[in-house]
PDB file of C-alpha atoms in Angstrom:
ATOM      1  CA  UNK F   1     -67.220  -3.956 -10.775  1.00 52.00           C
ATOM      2  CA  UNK F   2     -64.854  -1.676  -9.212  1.00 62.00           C
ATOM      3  CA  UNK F   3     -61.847  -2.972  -7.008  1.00 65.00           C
ATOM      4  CA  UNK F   4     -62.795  -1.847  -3.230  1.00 64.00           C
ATOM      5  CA  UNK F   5     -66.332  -4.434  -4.066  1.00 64.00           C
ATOM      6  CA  UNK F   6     -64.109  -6.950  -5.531  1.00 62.00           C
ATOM      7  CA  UNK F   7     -61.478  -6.428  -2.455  1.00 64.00           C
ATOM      8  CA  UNK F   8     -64.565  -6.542  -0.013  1.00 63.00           C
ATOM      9  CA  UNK F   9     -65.907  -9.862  -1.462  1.00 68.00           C
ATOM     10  CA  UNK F  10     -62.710 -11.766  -1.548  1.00 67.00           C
ATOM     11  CA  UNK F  11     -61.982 -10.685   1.825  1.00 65.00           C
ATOM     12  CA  UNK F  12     -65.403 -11.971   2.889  1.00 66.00           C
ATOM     13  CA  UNK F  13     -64.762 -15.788   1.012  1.00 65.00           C
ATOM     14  CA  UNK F  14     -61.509 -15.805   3.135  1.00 62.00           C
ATOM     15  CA  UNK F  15     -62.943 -14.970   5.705  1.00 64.00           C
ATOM     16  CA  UNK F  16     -65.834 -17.817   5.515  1.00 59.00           C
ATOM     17  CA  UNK F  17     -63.117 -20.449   4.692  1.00 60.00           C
ATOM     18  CA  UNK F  18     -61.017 -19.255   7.850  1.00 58.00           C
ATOM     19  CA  UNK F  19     -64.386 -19.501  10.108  1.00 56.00           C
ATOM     20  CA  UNK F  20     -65.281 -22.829   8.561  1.00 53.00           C
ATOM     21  CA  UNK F  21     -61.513 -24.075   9.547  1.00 55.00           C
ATOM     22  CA  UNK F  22     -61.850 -22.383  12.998  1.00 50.00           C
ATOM     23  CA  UNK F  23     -65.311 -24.332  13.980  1.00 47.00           C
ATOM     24  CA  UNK F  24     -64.406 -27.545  12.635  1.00 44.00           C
ATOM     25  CA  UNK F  25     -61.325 -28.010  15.042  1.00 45.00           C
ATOM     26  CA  UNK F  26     -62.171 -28.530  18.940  1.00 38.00           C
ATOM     27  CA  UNK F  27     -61.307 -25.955  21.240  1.00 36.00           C
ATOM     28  CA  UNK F  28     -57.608 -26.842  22.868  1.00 36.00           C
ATOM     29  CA  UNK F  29     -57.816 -28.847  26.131  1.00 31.00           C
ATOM     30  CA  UNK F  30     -55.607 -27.481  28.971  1.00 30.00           C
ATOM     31  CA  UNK F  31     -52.643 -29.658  28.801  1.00 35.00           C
ATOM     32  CA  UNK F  32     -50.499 -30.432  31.863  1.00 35.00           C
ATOM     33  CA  UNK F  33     -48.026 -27.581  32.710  1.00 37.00           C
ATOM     34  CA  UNK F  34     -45.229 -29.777  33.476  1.00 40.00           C
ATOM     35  CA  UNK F  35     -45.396 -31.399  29.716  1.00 41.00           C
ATOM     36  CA  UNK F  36     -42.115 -31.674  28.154  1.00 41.00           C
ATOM     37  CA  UNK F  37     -41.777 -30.441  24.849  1.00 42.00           C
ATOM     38  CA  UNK F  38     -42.581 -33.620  23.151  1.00 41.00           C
ATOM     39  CA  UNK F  39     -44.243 -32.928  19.936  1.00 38.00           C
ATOM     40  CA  UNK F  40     -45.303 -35.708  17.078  1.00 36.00           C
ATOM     41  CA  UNK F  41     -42.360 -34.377  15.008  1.00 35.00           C
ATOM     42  CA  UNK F  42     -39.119 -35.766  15.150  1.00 31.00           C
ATOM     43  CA  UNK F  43     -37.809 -31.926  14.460  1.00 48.00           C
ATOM     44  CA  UNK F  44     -39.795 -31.446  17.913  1.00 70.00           C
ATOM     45  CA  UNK F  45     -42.215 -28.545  16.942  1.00 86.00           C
ATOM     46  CA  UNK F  46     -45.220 -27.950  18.838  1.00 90.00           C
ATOM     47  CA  UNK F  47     -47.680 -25.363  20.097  1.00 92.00           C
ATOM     48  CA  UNK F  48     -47.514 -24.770  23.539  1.00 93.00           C
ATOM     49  CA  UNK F  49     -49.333 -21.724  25.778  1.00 94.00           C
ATOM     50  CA  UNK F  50     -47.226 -19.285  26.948  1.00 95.00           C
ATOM     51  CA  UNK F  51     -49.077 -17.680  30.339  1.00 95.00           C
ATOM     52  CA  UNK F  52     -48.556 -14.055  30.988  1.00 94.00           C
ATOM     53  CA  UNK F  53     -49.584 -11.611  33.371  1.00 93.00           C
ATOM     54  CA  UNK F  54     -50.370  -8.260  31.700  1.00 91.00           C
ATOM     55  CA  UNK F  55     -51.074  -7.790  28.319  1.00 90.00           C
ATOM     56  CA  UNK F  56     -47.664  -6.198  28.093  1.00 91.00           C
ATOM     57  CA  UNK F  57     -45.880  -9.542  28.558  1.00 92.00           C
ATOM     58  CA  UNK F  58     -47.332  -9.775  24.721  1.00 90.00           C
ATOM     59  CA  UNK F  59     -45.094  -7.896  23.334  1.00 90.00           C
ATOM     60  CA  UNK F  60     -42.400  -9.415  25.092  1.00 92.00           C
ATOM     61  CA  UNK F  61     -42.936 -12.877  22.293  1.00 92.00           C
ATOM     62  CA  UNK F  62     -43.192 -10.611  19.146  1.00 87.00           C
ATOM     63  CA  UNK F  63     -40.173 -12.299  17.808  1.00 89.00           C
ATOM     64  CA  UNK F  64     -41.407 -16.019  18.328  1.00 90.00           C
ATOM     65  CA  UNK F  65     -44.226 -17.653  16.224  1.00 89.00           C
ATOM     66  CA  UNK F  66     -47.116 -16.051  18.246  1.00 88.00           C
ATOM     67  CA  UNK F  67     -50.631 -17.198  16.860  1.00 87.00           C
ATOM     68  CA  UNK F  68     -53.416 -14.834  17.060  1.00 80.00           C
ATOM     69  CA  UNK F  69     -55.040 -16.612  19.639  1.00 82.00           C
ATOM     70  CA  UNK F  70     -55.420 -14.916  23.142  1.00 87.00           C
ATOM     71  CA  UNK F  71     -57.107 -16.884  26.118  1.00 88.00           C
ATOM     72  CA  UNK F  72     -58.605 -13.702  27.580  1.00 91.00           C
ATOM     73  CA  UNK F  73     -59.649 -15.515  30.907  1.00 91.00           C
ATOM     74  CA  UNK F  74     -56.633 -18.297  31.674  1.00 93.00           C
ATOM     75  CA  UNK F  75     -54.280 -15.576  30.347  1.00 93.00           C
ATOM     76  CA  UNK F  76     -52.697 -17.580  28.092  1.00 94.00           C
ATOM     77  CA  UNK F  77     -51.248 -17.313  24.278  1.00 94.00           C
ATOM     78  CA  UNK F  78     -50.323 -19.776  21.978  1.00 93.00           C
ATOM     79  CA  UNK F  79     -46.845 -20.194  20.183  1.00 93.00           C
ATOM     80  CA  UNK F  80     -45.326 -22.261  17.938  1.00 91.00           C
ATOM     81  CA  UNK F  81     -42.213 -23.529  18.629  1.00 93.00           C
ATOM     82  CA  UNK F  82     -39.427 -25.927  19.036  1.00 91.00           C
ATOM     83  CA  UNK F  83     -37.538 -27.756  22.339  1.00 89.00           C
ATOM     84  CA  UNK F  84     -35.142 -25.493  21.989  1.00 91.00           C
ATOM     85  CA  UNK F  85     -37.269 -22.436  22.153  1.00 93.00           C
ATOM     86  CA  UNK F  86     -39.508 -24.170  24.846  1.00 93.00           C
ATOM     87  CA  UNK F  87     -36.309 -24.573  27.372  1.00 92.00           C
ATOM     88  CA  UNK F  88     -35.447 -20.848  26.823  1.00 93.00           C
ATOM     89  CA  UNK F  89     -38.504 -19.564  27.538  1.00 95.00           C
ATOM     90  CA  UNK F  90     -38.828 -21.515  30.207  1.00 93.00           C
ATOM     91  CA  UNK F  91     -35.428 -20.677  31.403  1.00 95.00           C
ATOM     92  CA  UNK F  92     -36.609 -16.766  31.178  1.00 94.00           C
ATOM     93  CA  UNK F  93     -39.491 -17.481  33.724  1.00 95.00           C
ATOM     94  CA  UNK F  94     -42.340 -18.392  31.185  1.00 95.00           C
ATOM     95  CA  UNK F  95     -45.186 -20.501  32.716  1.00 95.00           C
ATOM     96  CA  UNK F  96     -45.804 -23.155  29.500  1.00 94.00           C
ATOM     97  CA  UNK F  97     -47.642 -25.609  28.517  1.00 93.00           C
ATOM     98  CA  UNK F  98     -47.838 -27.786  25.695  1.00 92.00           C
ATOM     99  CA  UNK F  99     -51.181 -27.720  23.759  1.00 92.00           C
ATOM    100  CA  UNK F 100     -51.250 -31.093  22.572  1.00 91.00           C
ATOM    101  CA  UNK F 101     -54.926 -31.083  20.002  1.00 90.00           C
ATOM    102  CA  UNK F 102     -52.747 -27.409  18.998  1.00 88.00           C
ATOM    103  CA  UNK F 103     -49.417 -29.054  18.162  1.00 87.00           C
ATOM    104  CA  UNK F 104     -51.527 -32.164  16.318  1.00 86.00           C
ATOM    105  CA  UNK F 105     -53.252 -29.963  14.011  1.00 81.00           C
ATOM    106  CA  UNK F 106     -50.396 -28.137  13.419  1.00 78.00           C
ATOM    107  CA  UNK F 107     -47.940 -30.990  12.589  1.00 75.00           C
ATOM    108  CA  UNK F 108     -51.420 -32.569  10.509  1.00 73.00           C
ATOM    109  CA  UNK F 109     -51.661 -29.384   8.601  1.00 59.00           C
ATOM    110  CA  UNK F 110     -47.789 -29.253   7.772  1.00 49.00           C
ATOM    111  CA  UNK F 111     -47.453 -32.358   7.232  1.00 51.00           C
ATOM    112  CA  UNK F 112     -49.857 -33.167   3.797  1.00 51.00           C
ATOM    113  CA  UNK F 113     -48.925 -34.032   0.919  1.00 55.00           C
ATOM    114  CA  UNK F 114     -49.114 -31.068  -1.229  1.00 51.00           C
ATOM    115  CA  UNK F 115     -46.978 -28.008  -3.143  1.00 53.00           C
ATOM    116  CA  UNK F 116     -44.144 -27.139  -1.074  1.00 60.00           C
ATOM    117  CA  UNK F 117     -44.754 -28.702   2.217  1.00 60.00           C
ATOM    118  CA  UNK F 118     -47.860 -27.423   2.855  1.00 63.00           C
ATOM    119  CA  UNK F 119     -49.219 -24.723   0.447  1.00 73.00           C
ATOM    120  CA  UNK F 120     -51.494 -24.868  -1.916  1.00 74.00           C
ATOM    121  CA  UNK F 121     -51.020 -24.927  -5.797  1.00 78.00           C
ATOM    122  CA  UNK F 122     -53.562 -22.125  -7.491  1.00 81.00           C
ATOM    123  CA  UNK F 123     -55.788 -25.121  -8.728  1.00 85.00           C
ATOM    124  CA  UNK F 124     -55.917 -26.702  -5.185  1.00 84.00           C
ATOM    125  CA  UNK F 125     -56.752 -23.042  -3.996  1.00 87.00           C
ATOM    126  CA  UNK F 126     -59.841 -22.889  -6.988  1.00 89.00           C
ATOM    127  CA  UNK F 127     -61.133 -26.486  -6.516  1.00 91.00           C
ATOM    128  CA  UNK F 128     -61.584 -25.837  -2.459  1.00 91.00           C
ATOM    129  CA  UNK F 129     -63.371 -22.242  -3.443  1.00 92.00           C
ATOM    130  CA  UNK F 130     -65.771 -24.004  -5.669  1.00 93.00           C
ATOM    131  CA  UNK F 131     -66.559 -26.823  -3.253  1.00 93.00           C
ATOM    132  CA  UNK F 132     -67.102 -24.123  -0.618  1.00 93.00           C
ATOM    133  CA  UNK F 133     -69.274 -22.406  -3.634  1.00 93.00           C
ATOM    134  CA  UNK F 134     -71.641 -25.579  -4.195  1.00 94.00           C
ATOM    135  CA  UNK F 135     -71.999 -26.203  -0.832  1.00 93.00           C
ATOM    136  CA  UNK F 136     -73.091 -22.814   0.424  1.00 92.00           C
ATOM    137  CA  UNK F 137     -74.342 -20.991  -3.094  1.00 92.00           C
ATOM    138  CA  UNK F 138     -76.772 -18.857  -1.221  1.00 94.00           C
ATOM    139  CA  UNK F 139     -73.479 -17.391   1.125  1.00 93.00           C
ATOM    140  CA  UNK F 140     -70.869 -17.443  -1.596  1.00 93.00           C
ATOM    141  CA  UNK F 141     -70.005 -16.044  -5.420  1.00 93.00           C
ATOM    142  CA  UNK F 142     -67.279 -16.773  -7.565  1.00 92.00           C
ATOM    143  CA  UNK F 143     -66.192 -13.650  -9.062  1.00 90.00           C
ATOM    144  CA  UNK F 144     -63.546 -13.581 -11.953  1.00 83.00           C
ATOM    145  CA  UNK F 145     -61.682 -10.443 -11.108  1.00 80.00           C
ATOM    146  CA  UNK F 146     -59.457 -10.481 -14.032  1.00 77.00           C
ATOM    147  CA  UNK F 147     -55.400 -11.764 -14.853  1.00 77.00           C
ATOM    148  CA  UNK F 148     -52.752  -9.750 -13.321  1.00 80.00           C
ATOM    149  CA  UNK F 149     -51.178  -6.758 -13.878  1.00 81.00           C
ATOM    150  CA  UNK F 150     -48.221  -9.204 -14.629  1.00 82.00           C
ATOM    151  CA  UNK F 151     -49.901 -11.341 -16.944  1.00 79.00           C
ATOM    152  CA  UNK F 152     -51.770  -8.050 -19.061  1.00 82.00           C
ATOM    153  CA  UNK F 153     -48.249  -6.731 -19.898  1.00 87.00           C
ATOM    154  CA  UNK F 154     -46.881 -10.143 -20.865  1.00 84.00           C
ATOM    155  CA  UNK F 155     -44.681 -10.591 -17.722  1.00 83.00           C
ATOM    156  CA  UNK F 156     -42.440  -9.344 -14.843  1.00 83.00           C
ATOM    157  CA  UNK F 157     -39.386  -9.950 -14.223  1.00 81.00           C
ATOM    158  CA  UNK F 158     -38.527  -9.960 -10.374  1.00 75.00           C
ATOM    159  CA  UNK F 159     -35.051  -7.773  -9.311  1.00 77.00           C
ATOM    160  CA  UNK F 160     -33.106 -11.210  -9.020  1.00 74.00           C
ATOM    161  CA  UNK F 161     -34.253 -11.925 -13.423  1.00 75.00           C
ATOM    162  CA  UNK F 162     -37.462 -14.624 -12.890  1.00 72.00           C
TER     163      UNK F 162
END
């Protein structure tokens, strides 16, 4: 099987878990625009919407944590952030909000109990592709694309020696 296939197929089983993930959360409820940046997390991180008025203001949050989602019609994106970052945005003329079901799956989702706070091990990442696999064997396939480049020489070494 050639690579562009393999590249299209793995794309598509990412792209099945990421819709799966996306339709089993509810969609955010507006929450309050006076909220204070509260979150669940003693560090204070939450999600909050960030209203804007063109789709030029955009740009104008490249350098926070912007997620890809856009409310189109309520003009609204949502960022991940901290108090600190909520009181300067604010400060800068921002209308915010705190998305509180946002900022609980967030914290939820950073806060298992797994490999480095949060990611997956490779075995974790396997077991939930073959669950997906047995439940939907008609929409997915498993496809063995083959070790690494790495692991066919016998190892890399990375520029700092690993």
């Amino acid at each position: 099987m050639n690579r562009q296939l393999w590249l299209v197929k793995v794309l598509s089983v990412f792209m099945l878990l990421f819709s799966v993930m996306l339709l089993s959360r509810s969609h955010p409820t507006l929450a309050d625009s006076g909220s204070r940046p509260d979150g669940p997390r003693a560090e204070g991180e939450i999600v909050a919407r960030v209203y804007y008025n063109d789709m030029a203001d955009i740009e104008k949050l490249v350098d926070y944590d912007l997620w890809e989602y856009n409310n189109l019609q309520e003009k609204y994106v949502l960022v991940g952030m901290n108090a600190d970052i909520y009181r300067r945005l604010q400060a800068e003329g921002w209308r915010l909000a705190i998305d509180k079901e946002a900022t609980e799956a967030m914290n939820s989702v950073t806060q298992l109990d797994t490999f480095n706070g949060g990611y997956r091990t490779t075995d974790e990442i396997y077991a939930e592709l073959a669950a997906i696999n047995a439940a939907n064997p008609t929409l997915t396939e498993l496809i063995d694309y083959g070790d690494s480049y790495c692991k066919e020489v016998g190892g890399c070494t990375t520029p700092a020696g690993h």
